[in-house]
Amino acid sequence: MLGRFFLLVLSILSLGWISFVAYDLLDKKEFISPERVFGPQDGEILIVNRSQEVHLDELDFKMHESVRELYEVLLKKVYRNEQLYATEKSPVILVRQGGLWDQTSVSDYFKTKGIDFKWKEGRAFQLKNGFQGRYKRNYLVIHPRNMEVEAHEPVNWPVWDYKASASIIRLDRPLRSTNVYFKKNGTVSYETKYGEDRRCPKMDDADLFAQQVPGGVKSYYFVEKNFAEFEKQIPVESPLKEWMESGYVIFKAKGKKHLICDYNKAIDPVQLLLAEHGDSLGRVRQLRLTKDFPSSLEQGFYVAYLADKLLFSEDKYSQAQVQADYEAGNTLALDREKMDAYYGKLPSHVSSRVIDEKEKYSVTAFKGLLIRTDLQHRKETILRSDKQMKKQHVSFGIDGELLHLLDDGEQVYAVTSKNWLLAFANQKQIWKYQLDGPCLERPRIVDIYQNGNKQILLNTAGKVHLITAKGLTANEYPLKCASKSPVTTYRWAGQTYMVLVDLKDRLVLADAQGRVIKKVRLRTGPVSQGVRVYRKEKRLVAEINGQDHLERIDLDKSRVLEVLDPLGSVNEVMKTSTGFDYYRLREEKLYRVNEKEQVELAGLGKVSRLKRHWNGVDNYLIAMSENKIWFLYSDGSRKVIETGLSGIDDVAVFQTTDGRELLAVLDGIENNVYLFDMNGQKQQERSLEGLKAVSLSRSGGNLVITSSLHGSIVQYNLEGHE
């Protein structure tokens, strides 16, 4: 009895096993799953997880052409919990849903998509667009009618994010998955896992370099040191291997390429590089730091310290601008919008980061993989263009140091120690003019022809220059005249004339065209101060203060009126109703001087600098005394403004369209510029960095403050003060 029972159980088990094997064979024949449908031979595989978010034409994916049109139709109308598969090389589409398919749900699916179909035998169906398919469990497979989908042994798939908008994977070696995220802010983020972890440290490059990289850069390429070596970005001969600690960033500013890196503070890389590879101009040639820097071994690069980093630049002038941007605080770190654009939407700790107008991505070594995260904008470029961006600050590298700064209300002019006259307008350098030597005195803005067109008037030791606002020389200029005396102008009988003293102690008169009219012999001795011309009764009088005498000349008759003792050197001259008052600054005291006496102007405190200003109606003097600004008027009155600053190096005055006067005040101790009104009230809370001189002008309806930083001109655009 027991034996019969055992045989019965064994027979039942055998039948069960035979049925299971038969069902398994049948199931494998009717398989539908991504692992059995797709393989390495299909190239890239696209999986759309959230069809309502995905725009196929914005994906970096090339689909098999024969199924693209159908795939686009499937994407147009959303079906709950659907997941769509397609490949690069195979004309097959898989559709997965969360539940199991049946004839009702399949019919509902194609009705939702607006696709006509009809049922065939069993689970098979046929579409009227030349495709056919079948369903099994939670998958539909769709393919052309003239092909069959064959099974293959499944292979390993990489991990991908089911929460991504879409994913793109490759099954060949190495396995790779790219998760794509269509975001509400209009960006598309690609996160790719591939290759092998190079075991490179992940760096916060914002913390490393955002304090030094200018805010207006056009490209940004950061590489961690070890990752750069693995990627063969650093040549064997590069000295970066020896003293770079964490990594470097390469960027473009003003059209030139620059590299910033950190370094071992026990080494002096600048001295080493210049000693071993530098030329007489301080340029390093025939040395490659990275695969991409410098662009030319022959042109080389310049090296300098920038805070606690090293700055390498392919151009000396643009290097000065990068330094000026750092001094002025025009860096990525101080621009929240730029910080977000460069670092906010990508991982913070990376092995590499690339940002330019075409692409934006990072690469991070993580848990045995390299993860590349791409960020793209769907309807605009990654970085705003200059036209879209409202510039608050710009800087311009200059050849030499700033000597003089002046403006005509709209254009700003600078004279450098290398004898360049530079012009700036609308936050751009618009022209430059090479002088034949240093200016004898600060240039002046004039309207020689009284037609509203401004010119810049100056003279060197050998020539008188009259330069138009477009950077052109006027008429017969430059006028050759060897002199130590600054050129001055006067108006007489509706005409403008120029006057100065040449090296032969002759008074030289020239007309507005730059033609010499007359020369008058003097007995003043050498003259290094400007000639003053005024009307006295019916005479036109020229007053010349020389080393030996002070002479007054009747210009019409070329006759000496008076010969007096010299006044000595003076700092400024102010025209009054009766002639001129001379002012001398000695040992921080200010004196009014004439041929009879020298009188100290009491109550001014310690005067450090004196400057004359013309407001379009009258001229007055500005005396800078510790933290006070004194205004000394031609009628003898005065006004004082207390600034509360540490010390004052320069003051610029600007008259707004409503008649108010504003002051830009340069604090020479803190090297900051502040904006005040004539009541001493600050108009700008934030201080702006500057050195040596300051100017106020107008640009596009806004006020522009111009100053200098090390080797650069810097301009700040202030809204709401015009």
XYZ file of C-alpha atoms in Angstrom:
722
model
C 0.000 0.000 0.000
C 2.752 2.404 0.932
C 4.621 1.585 -2.293
C 1.589 2.375 -4.417
C 1.170 5.729 -2.633
C 4.829 6.595 -3.255
C 4.479 5.754 -6.982
C 1.366 7.959 -7.201
C 3.146 10.950 -5.611
C 6.157 10.455 -7.881
C 3.905 10.363 -10.956
C 2.164 13.596 -9.912
C 5.500 15.362 -9.330
C 6.806 14.188 -12.712
C 3.723 15.484 -14.476
C 4.094 18.801 -12.611
C 7.741 19.123 -13.620
C 6.936 18.262 -17.269
C 4.158 20.885 -17.233
C 6.472 23.502 -15.676
C 9.244 22.875 -18.233
C 6.744 23.012 -21.071
C 5.280 26.275 -19.727
C 8.758 27.736 -19.226
C 9.751 26.882 -22.776
C 6.535 28.401 -24.072
C 7.019 31.476 -21.858
C 10.549 31.976 -23.154
C 9.273 31.697 -26.673
C 6.681 34.383 -25.990
C 9.030 36.465 -23.839
C 8.657 40.241 -23.651
C 11.153 42.107 -21.463
C 13.871 44.715 -22.114
C 16.596 42.334 -20.963
C 15.640 39.756 -23.616
C 14.636 42.160 -26.379
C 17.616 44.498 -26.298
C 21.344 43.875 -26.182
C 24.749 45.449 -26.912
C 24.059 45.182 -30.644
C 21.282 47.790 -30.351
C 23.598 50.678 -29.455
C 22.087 53.276 -27.147
C 18.723 52.502 -25.535
C 16.272 55.265 -24.638
C 13.869 54.780 -21.725
C 11.276 57.504 -21.199
C 9.962 57.350 -17.631
C 7.919 60.578 -17.621
C 6.495 61.132 -21.089
C 4.783 64.370 -20.023
C 8.205 65.955 -19.370
C 10.200 64.775 -22.380
C 10.732 66.574 -25.685
C 12.344 64.116 -28.056
C 14.005 66.730 -30.255
C 15.821 68.135 -27.191
C 17.342 64.791 -26.201
C 20.900 63.942 -27.134
C 19.785 60.640 -28.655
C 19.622 59.326 -32.218
C 16.660 56.945 -32.580
C 16.213 54.307 -35.303
C 14.579 56.335 -38.059
C 11.812 53.825 -38.879
C 10.204 54.059 -35.416
C 10.808 57.737 -34.609
C 7.479 58.974 -36.006
C 5.511 56.349 -34.047
C 7.499 57.072 -30.888
C 6.681 60.781 -31.185
C 2.985 59.940 -31.490
C 3.201 57.815 -28.330
C 4.812 60.727 -26.472
C 2.198 63.312 -27.431
C -0.555 62.020 -25.139
C 0.273 60.697 -21.690
C -0.926 57.297 -20.446
C -0.710 56.600 -16.730
C 2.501 54.978 -15.460
C 3.810 54.208 -18.942
C 7.484 53.643 -19.736
C 8.660 53.756 -23.361
C 11.751 51.975 -24.741
C 13.465 52.509 -28.109
C 16.977 52.025 -29.447
C 19.532 53.515 -31.769
C 19.876 50.515 -34.113
C 16.760 48.349 -33.731
C 13.214 49.216 -35.023
C 11.531 47.955 -31.857
C 9.471 49.798 -29.229
C 8.602 48.431 -25.783
C 5.833 49.905 -23.645
C 5.731 49.022 -19.968
C 2.978 49.843 -17.482
C 2.747 49.339 -13.733
C -0.035 46.735 -13.932
C -0.647 43.796 -16.256
C -1.845 44.346 -19.794
C -5.065 42.803 -21.041
C -7.199 43.417 -24.129
C -9.177 46.145 -22.384
C -6.125 48.100 -21.225
C -4.365 47.673 -24.584
C -7.445 48.993 -26.412
C -7.656 51.904 -23.966
C -3.944 52.632 -24.485
C -4.111 52.951 -28.278
C -7.361 54.907 -28.047
C -5.631 57.403 -25.733
C -2.750 57.700 -28.194
C -5.090 58.192 -31.164
C -3.714 55.124 -33.009
C -5.988 52.770 -35.004
C -5.386 49.032 -34.468
C -7.091 45.646 -34.705
C -6.738 42.408 -32.803
C -5.252 39.292 -34.298
C -4.925 35.883 -32.647
C -4.455 35.768 -28.886
C -2.443 38.659 -27.561
C -1.273 39.908 -30.967
C -2.464 43.107 -32.633
C -1.813 45.054 -35.808
C -1.505 48.829 -36.216
C -2.655 50.580 -39.380
C 0.673 52.373 -39.744
C 2.604 49.262 -40.758
C 3.480 48.007 -37.278
C 2.358 45.009 -35.305
C 2.884 43.685 -31.793
C 1.701 41.679 -28.847
C 1.529 41.970 -25.094
C 2.669 39.798 -22.238
C 2.347 40.606 -18.576
C 3.230 44.319 -18.205
C 4.989 44.828 -21.585
C 3.867 45.632 -25.122
C 6.321 45.005 -27.941
C 5.803 46.913 -31.237
C 7.805 46.339 -34.414
C 7.449 46.446 -38.227
C 5.270 43.718 -39.786
C 8.114 42.347 -41.859
C 10.287 41.335 -38.906
C 10.190 39.074 -35.874
C 11.636 39.904 -32.485
C 13.893 37.099 -31.352
C 14.919 36.238 -27.830
C 18.458 36.294 -26.567
C 20.082 35.538 -23.293
C 19.823 38.552 -20.957
C 22.922 40.599 -20.143
C 23.684 42.855 -17.202
C 22.131 46.318 -17.321
C 23.575 49.376 -15.584
C 21.651 51.010 -12.763
C 19.436 53.881 -13.910
C 17.053 56.257 -12.160
C 13.349 55.406 -12.518
C 12.555 58.947 -11.304
C 14.463 60.603 -14.159
C 12.504 62.106 -17.047
C 14.360 59.675 -19.294
C 17.443 57.483 -19.284
C 19.890 56.542 -22.027
C 21.948 53.381 -21.498
C 24.595 51.350 -23.306
C 25.070 47.626 -22.750
C 28.506 47.281 -24.321
C 31.585 47.659 -22.160
C 31.913 49.715 -20.129
C 28.279 49.816 -19.049
C 26.938 53.359 -19.059
C 23.721 55.023 -18.012
C 22.711 58.644 -18.517
C 19.771 59.943 -16.518
C 18.033 62.943 -18.080
C 16.018 65.442 -16.040
C 13.774 68.017 -17.733
C 13.404 70.704 -15.056
C 10.806 73.391 -14.489
C 13.415 76.163 -14.800
C 13.904 75.283 -18.467
C 17.092 73.251 -18.090
C 17.863 69.665 -19.050
C 20.306 67.867 -16.780
C 22.198 64.776 -17.953
C 23.838 62.528 -15.356
C 26.047 59.827 -16.873
C 27.687 56.921 -15.029
C 30.513 55.231 -16.870
C 34.067 53.902 -16.758
C 35.984 53.306 -13.585
C 36.507 55.415 -10.501
C 39.987 56.907 -10.819
C 39.945 57.350 -7.037
C 40.495 61.078 -7.467
C 39.602 63.453 -4.634
C 36.425 65.435 -5.227
C 37.018 69.171 -4.902
C 34.756 72.119 -4.123
C 36.123 74.291 -6.923
C 33.832 77.171 -5.956
C 35.537 77.319 -2.581
C 38.942 77.049 -4.263
C 38.641 79.586 -7.078
C 35.400 81.622 -7.056
C 37.140 84.357 -5.037
C 39.693 84.889 -7.830
C 37.872 84.148 -11.114
C 36.384 87.330 -12.663
C 32.616 87.575 -12.834
C 32.606 88.259 -16.582
C 34.417 85.141 -17.797
C 33.271 83.530 -21.047
C 34.440 79.999 -20.255
C 35.410 78.002 -17.177
C 37.295 74.703 -17.044
C 38.262 73.240 -13.659
C 40.284 70.031 -13.250
C 41.371 68.351 -10.033
C 45.113 67.563 -10.035
C 44.954 63.731 -9.985
C 42.102 63.624 -12.464
C 44.092 65.894 -14.783
C 47.045 63.483 -14.632
C 44.818 60.440 -15.306
C 43.270 62.254 -18.261
C 46.753 63.229 -19.489
C 45.934 66.946 -19.262
C 49.270 67.759 -17.600
C 52.414 67.058 -19.676
C 55.322 65.237 -18.092
C 57.503 68.367 -18.190
C 54.897 70.635 -16.587
C 56.054 72.232 -13.302
C 52.441 72.079 -12.091
C 53.129 68.488 -11.067
C 55.704 69.674 -8.561
C 53.997 72.538 -6.752
C 50.257 72.517 -7.567
C 48.272 71.130 -4.634
C 44.579 70.725 -5.545
C 43.901 71.660 -9.153
C 43.540 74.476 -11.645
C 40.932 76.437 -13.537
C 41.329 77.775 -17.090
C 39.056 80.584 -18.246
C 38.769 83.272 -20.895
C 38.474 86.949 -19.995
C 38.640 89.814 -22.507
C 39.265 87.225 -25.225
C 42.455 85.945 -23.582
C 43.135 82.655 -21.823
C 44.153 82.535 -18.149
C 44.970 79.776 -15.654
C 44.670 79.997 -11.863
C 45.966 77.303 -9.534
C 46.888 76.845 -5.903
C 50.438 75.962 -4.907
C 52.708 74.728 -2.141
C 53.497 77.842 -0.092
C 56.966 76.510 0.723
C 57.903 77.146 -2.929
C 58.172 80.431 -4.848
C 56.913 79.354 -8.307
C 57.075 82.857 -9.808
C 60.757 83.254 -9.035
C 61.521 79.718 -10.220
C 59.674 80.127 -13.521
C 61.173 83.518 -14.332
C 64.677 82.405 -13.364
C 64.545 79.265 -15.503
C 62.285 80.255 -18.402
C 61.588 84.003 -18.258
C 62.795 86.591 -20.773
C 63.604 90.276 -20.273
C 59.901 91.200 -20.507
C 58.917 88.794 -17.743
C 57.336 86.372 -20.208
C 57.766 82.588 -19.960
C 58.185 80.865 -23.326
C 58.543 77.307 -24.612
C 56.935 75.768 -21.534
C 53.587 74.002 -21.539
C 51.702 73.940 -18.233
C 48.719 71.875 -19.433
C 47.555 70.294 -22.653
C 45.636 73.493 -23.464
C 47.763 76.196 -21.841
C 49.403 78.222 -23.198
C 47.863 78.290 -26.669
C 51.250 79.099 -28.211
C 54.631 78.030 -26.862
C 56.261 80.878 -28.777
C 53.958 83.537 -27.321
C 54.137 81.950 -23.876
C 52.537 83.457 -20.793
C 52.995 85.839 -17.867
C 52.849 84.739 -14.237
C 51.865 86.675 -11.111
C 50.495 86.075 -7.635
C 46.773 86.641 -7.102
C 46.005 86.565 -3.383
C 47.003 83.036 -2.296
C 46.891 81.648 -5.846
C 48.992 81.823 -9.009
C 47.704 83.597 -12.113
C 49.051 82.662 -15.549
C 47.937 84.828 -18.484
C 48.638 84.784 -22.219
C 48.430 88.576 -22.311
C 49.958 91.056 -19.856
C 47.202 93.659 -20.140
C 44.348 91.218 -19.619
C 46.301 89.809 -16.662
C 46.195 93.287 -15.126
C 42.446 93.327 -15.685
C 41.986 90.020 -13.865
C 43.991 91.465 -10.976
C 41.872 94.623 -11.080
C 38.656 92.576 -11.047
C 39.905 90.801 -7.925
C 40.801 94.101 -6.252
C 37.376 95.527 -7.153
C 35.478 92.473 -5.955
C 34.203 91.690 -9.448
C 34.491 87.937 -8.976
C 32.178 84.952 -9.178
C 32.081 84.697 -5.384
C 30.474 88.124 -5.016
C 27.844 87.610 -7.714
C 25.037 85.369 -6.445
C 23.484 84.972 -9.874
C 26.784 83.929 -11.411
C 27.543 81.569 -8.516
C 24.208 79.864 -9.105
C 24.793 79.722 -12.862
C 28.256 78.186 -12.518
C 27.929 76.004 -9.442
C 24.302 75.894 -8.261
C 22.770 73.281 -10.564
C 25.716 70.877 -10.773
C 27.360 68.816 -7.996
C 29.427 70.958 -5.617
C 32.341 68.526 -5.202
C 33.679 67.419 -8.572
C 36.729 66.102 -10.376
C 36.134 68.401 -13.339
C 33.733 71.186 -14.319
C 33.268 72.689 -17.810
C 31.126 75.757 -18.514
C 30.876 77.823 -21.677
C 28.215 79.158 -24.019
C 27.645 75.725 -25.602
C 27.818 73.240 -22.739
C 27.813 72.918 -18.991
C 28.803 69.706 -17.213
C 30.795 68.184 -14.377
C 32.563 64.860 -13.899
C 32.696 63.265 -10.442
C 34.465 60.110 -9.286
C 32.032 58.195 -7.055
C 31.658 54.589 -5.841
C 33.546 52.882 -8.610
C 32.143 55.027 -11.408
C 32.708 58.332 -13.109
C 29.505 60.360 -13.103
C 29.112 63.060 -15.731
C 26.326 65.583 -15.135
C 25.370 67.765 -18.110
C 23.132 70.805 -17.866
C 21.556 72.367 -20.923
C 19.109 75.189 -21.412
C 16.142 74.317 -23.564
C 15.563 77.700 -25.207
C 18.638 79.801 -24.501
C 22.382 79.501 -24.068
C 23.897 78.663 -20.703
C 25.601 81.978 -20.136
C 23.920 85.323 -20.704
C 25.371 87.475 -23.466
C 26.823 90.895 -22.780
C 23.721 92.471 -24.333
C 21.461 90.586 -21.937
C 23.628 91.278 -18.934
C 23.503 94.621 -17.181
C 27.114 95.337 -16.357
C 27.683 96.878 -12.950
C 31.452 96.920 -13.225
C 34.060 96.671 -15.968
C 37.822 96.982 -16.018
C 40.398 97.617 -18.719
C 44.071 96.699 -18.625
C 46.353 99.626 -19.432
C 49.968 99.935 -20.474
C 51.670 101.527 -17.477
C 50.197 103.275 -14.453
C 47.476 105.914 -14.405
C 48.786 109.504 -14.282
C 45.761 111.642 -15.194
C 42.024 111.014 -15.280
C 39.450 113.449 -16.703
C 36.082 113.454 -18.457
C 33.832 115.605 -20.613
C 30.673 114.458 -18.850
C 30.133 111.467 -21.127
C 33.543 110.172 -22.192
C 36.383 109.455 -19.793
C 40.054 109.955 -20.671
C 43.137 108.510 -19.016
C 46.832 109.248 -19.520
C 49.276 106.496 -18.561
C 52.946 106.440 -17.604
C 53.665 104.850 -21.014
C 52.318 108.013 -22.702
C 49.019 106.608 -23.914
C 45.871 108.723 -24.005
C 42.907 106.340 -23.660
C 39.201 107.050 -24.149
C 36.268 105.178 -22.603
C 32.531 105.404 -23.330
C 29.559 103.123 -22.637
C 31.797 100.904 -20.511
C 34.152 100.231 -23.430
C 37.566 101.480 -24.448
C 36.849 103.241 -27.732
C 40.285 104.478 -28.817
C 43.863 105.146 -27.780
C 46.336 107.783 -28.885
C 50.123 107.533 -28.532
C 51.750 110.718 -27.226
C 55.338 111.690 -27.944
C 56.173 112.099 -24.270
C 54.758 112.845 -20.788
C 52.163 115.598 -20.353
C 53.564 118.747 -18.771
C 50.350 119.184 -16.818
C 46.972 117.515 -16.432
C 45.163 117.646 -19.827
C 42.118 119.867 -20.162
C 38.725 119.433 -21.818
C 38.090 122.409 -24.116
C 35.701 123.562 -26.816
C 38.181 125.382 -29.016
C 35.709 126.162 -31.803
C 32.768 126.957 -29.508
C 30.458 124.600 -31.407
C 29.677 122.125 -28.633
C 32.274 119.582 -29.775
C 34.801 118.835 -27.030
C 38.535 118.273 -27.456
C 41.419 117.247 -25.208
C 44.209 119.835 -25.019
C 47.653 118.993 -23.681
C 51.285 119.516 -24.447
C 54.422 117.472 -24.029
C 57.985 118.783 -23.966
C 57.956 118.912 -27.760
C 54.387 119.302 -29.081
C 50.938 120.754 -28.428
C 48.176 118.201 -29.050
C 44.512 118.931 -29.706
C 42.604 115.651 -29.958
C 38.933 115.287 -30.791
C 36.476 113.106 -28.877
C 36.912 110.537 -31.667
C 40.657 110.283 -31.098
C 41.683 112.332 -34.131
C 44.092 115.270 -34.273
C 42.433 118.573 -35.170
C 43.521 120.746 -38.093
C 47.262 121.563 -38.031
C 47.959 119.739 -34.775
C 50.167 118.614 -33.230
C 51.967 121.957 -33.081
C 55.707 121.582 -32.651
C 56.903 123.754 -29.786
C 59.645 122.754 -27.339
C 58.518 123.953 -23.938
C 58.395 123.395 -20.186
C 55.295 125.556 -19.896
C 51.788 124.007 -19.996
C 49.631 125.359 -22.817
C 46.652 127.549 -21.865
C 43.806 129.107 -23.859
C 41.893 132.366 -23.925
C 38.989 133.868 -25.861
C 39.282 137.228 -27.591
C 37.043 138.868 -30.176
C 35.039 135.680 -30.647
C 38.096 133.509 -31.320
C 40.073 130.999 -29.234
C 43.846 131.277 -28.953
C 46.577 129.265 -27.308
C 49.619 130.551 -25.503
C 52.735 129.033 -23.934
C 56.445 129.807 -23.436
C 59.087 127.965 -25.454
C 62.571 126.968 -24.342
C 64.009 130.163 -25.828
C 61.986 132.252 -23.341
C 59.553 133.419 -26.003
C 55.841 133.833 -25.581
C 54.229 131.801 -28.397
C 50.697 132.623 -29.572
C 48.758 130.241 -31.858
C 45.256 130.283 -33.285
C 42.624 127.555 -32.967
C 43.886 125.874 -36.132
C 47.310 125.267 -34.550
C 49.149 127.983 -36.534
C 51.661 130.241 -34.792
C 50.647 133.915 -34.940
C 53.460 135.635 -33.077
C 56.354 135.177 -30.693
C 57.344 137.737 -28.026
C 60.735 137.832 -26.328
C 60.540 137.637 -22.507
C 62.836 138.497 -19.623
C 61.195 136.115 -17.177
C 63.844 133.417 -17.350
C 62.750 129.786 -17.720
C 59.007 129.303 -17.339
C 57.420 126.068 -16.099
C 53.957 127.391 -15.259
C 51.028 128.201 -17.489
C 50.527 131.688 -18.928
C 47.458 133.532 -17.633
C 45.572 135.891 -19.978
C 42.903 138.363 -18.855
C 41.315 141.600 -19.894
C 42.297 144.751 -17.991
C 40.425 147.838 -19.074
C 40.847 147.764 -22.879
C 44.014 145.726 -22.866
C 44.510 141.991 -23.308
C 47.146 141.149 -20.717
C 49.293 138.029 -20.473
C 50.862 137.279 -17.084
C 53.953 135.087 -17.079
C 55.523 133.909 -13.823
C 59.107 132.856 -14.549
C 62.152 131.865 -12.628
C 63.654 135.408 -12.681
C 60.682 137.736 -13.063
C 56.929 138.009 -13.376
C 56.019 139.920 -16.529
C 52.745 141.372 -17.758
C 52.550 141.802 -21.530
C 50.126 143.727 -23.723
C 49.381 140.989 -26.244
C 47.998 143.291 -28.933
C 51.073 145.504 -28.980
C 53.569 142.845 -27.820
C 54.756 145.399 -25.234
C 55.925 144.822 -21.662
C 53.622 146.478 -19.135
C 55.273 145.409 -15.880
C 58.288 143.466 -14.659
C 57.974 142.238 -11.056
C 59.688 139.849 -8.712
C 58.748 136.214 -9.389
C 56.067 134.603 -7.295
C 57.950 131.336 -7.136
C 56.260 128.049 -7.766
C 52.509 127.846 -7.314
C 50.101 124.912 -7.400
C 46.904 126.393 -8.794
C 45.522 129.594 -10.276
C 41.930 130.799 -10.017
C 40.471 133.510 -12.207
C 38.759 136.376 -10.376
C 36.892 139.487 -11.471
C 40.170 141.494 -11.408
C 42.697 138.970 -12.686
C 44.120 135.811 -11.134
C 44.780 134.544 -7.633
C 47.710 132.158 -7.237
C 47.687 129.427 -4.611
C 50.649 127.683 -3.070
C 50.543 124.504 -0.992
C 53.448 124.176 1.437
C 53.792 121.809 4.384
C 50.053 121.096 4.419
C 49.187 124.793 4.532
C 47.466 126.695 1.731
C 48.480 130.253 0.801
C 47.034 132.870 -1.514
C 49.893 134.580 -3.348
C 50.304 137.769 -5.398
C 53.154 140.157 -6.129
C 52.614 141.925 -2.839
C 52.022 139.251 -0.244
C 51.500 135.626 0.702
C 48.491 135.023 2.943
C 47.682 131.737 4.676
C 44.086 130.597 4.385
C 43.377 129.820 8.010
C 40.978 127.196 9.280
C 41.452 124.637 6.522
C 43.435 122.157 8.605
C 46.124 120.005 7.003
C 45.626 120.360 3.255
C 47.080 117.444 1.297
C 45.946 118.291 -2.229
C 44.529 121.140 -4.285
C 42.413 120.823 -7.425
C 40.649 123.327 -9.681
C 37.158 122.643 -11.038
C 35.028 124.383 -13.676
C 31.277 123.857 -13.317
C 30.319 125.498 -16.596
C 29.649 128.876 -14.982
C 32.524 129.565 -12.623
C 35.791 128.015 -11.491
C 36.594 127.126 -7.903
C 39.245 125.259 -5.941
C 38.801 121.993 -4.073
C 41.117 121.643 -1.066
C 41.367 118.163 0.469
C 42.136 118.254 4.169
C 42.156 115.028 6.186
C 38.469 113.946 6.087
C 37.149 117.325 4.913
C 36.552 118.786 1.466
C 36.809 122.569 1.172
C 35.323 124.486 -1.762
C 37.027 127.855 -2.293
C 35.134 130.200 -4.602
C 36.396 133.125 -6.691
C 34.446 135.645 -4.599
C 36.331 134.616 -1.451
C 33.558 132.470 0.056
C 34.081 128.866 1.095
C 32.131 125.724 1.963
C 33.165 122.564 3.796
C 31.895 118.963 3.680
C 32.880 116.494 6.386
C 33.036 112.984 4.950
C 34.084 110.904 7.947
C 36.632 109.091 5.749
C 40.187 108.190 6.744
C 41.880 110.437 4.200
C 41.038 111.996 0.836
C 43.208 111.544 -2.258
C 40.892 112.864 -4.966
C 37.456 114.385 -5.538
C 35.371 114.502 -8.716
C 32.265 116.648 -9.165
C 29.298 115.875 -11.420
C 26.198 117.943 -12.105
C 23.023 115.905 -12.630
C 20.265 116.769 -15.083
C 18.234 118.353 -12.275
C 21.119 120.655 -11.305
C 22.356 118.791 -8.225
C 26.083 118.268 -7.702
C 27.402 114.870 -6.638
C 30.893 114.069 -5.400
C 32.980 110.947 -5.923
C 35.514 110.879 -3.103
C 38.585 108.639 -3.118
C 39.724 107.514 0.336
C 43.486 107.138 -0.069
C 43.906 105.129 3.131
C 41.271 102.492 2.430
C 41.573 102.774 -1.386
C 37.802 103.025 -1.697
C 35.532 105.418 -3.594
C 32.351 106.833 -2.042
C 29.519 108.903 -3.510
C 28.306 112.018 -1.618
C 25.959 114.902 -2.256
C 26.934 118.517 -1.503
C 25.427 118.180 1.981
C 27.867 115.425 2.893
C 25.280 112.614 2.720
C 26.448 109.283 1.303
C 24.534 108.297 -1.807
C 26.010 104.817 -2.138
C 26.397 102.548 0.884
C 28.714 100.103 -0.812
C 32.301 101.287 -1.178
C 33.964 100.827 -4.570
C 37.642 100.066 -4.848
C 39.925 102.597 -6.503
C 43.395 104.117 -6.507
C 45.108 107.382 -7.454
C 42.258 109.293 -9.125
C 38.518 109.334 -9.614
C 36.098 110.659 -12.245
C 32.326 111.031 -12.574
C 30.534 110.840 -15.905
C 27.274 109.768 -17.553
C 26.579 106.636 -19.575
C 23.204 105.477 -20.858
C 21.288 107.482 -18.280
C 23.378 106.185 -15.366
C 26.246 107.636 -13.379
C 29.667 106.090 -13.947
C 32.493 106.257 -11.422
C 35.920 105.694 -12.950
C 39.109 105.008 -11.038
C 42.144 102.766 -11.307
C 43.421 99.585 -9.769
C 46.776 97.943 -10.242
C 47.480 98.267 -13.964
C 43.837 98.822 -14.901
C 41.077 101.351 -15.329
C 37.930 100.351 -13.453
C 34.401 101.690 -14.036
C 31.314 101.281 -11.831
C 27.855 101.758 -13.299
C 25.428 103.275 -10.754
C 21.735 103.305 -11.537
C 19.332 105.971 -10.372
C 21.749 108.895 -9.931
C 21.668 110.519 -13.384
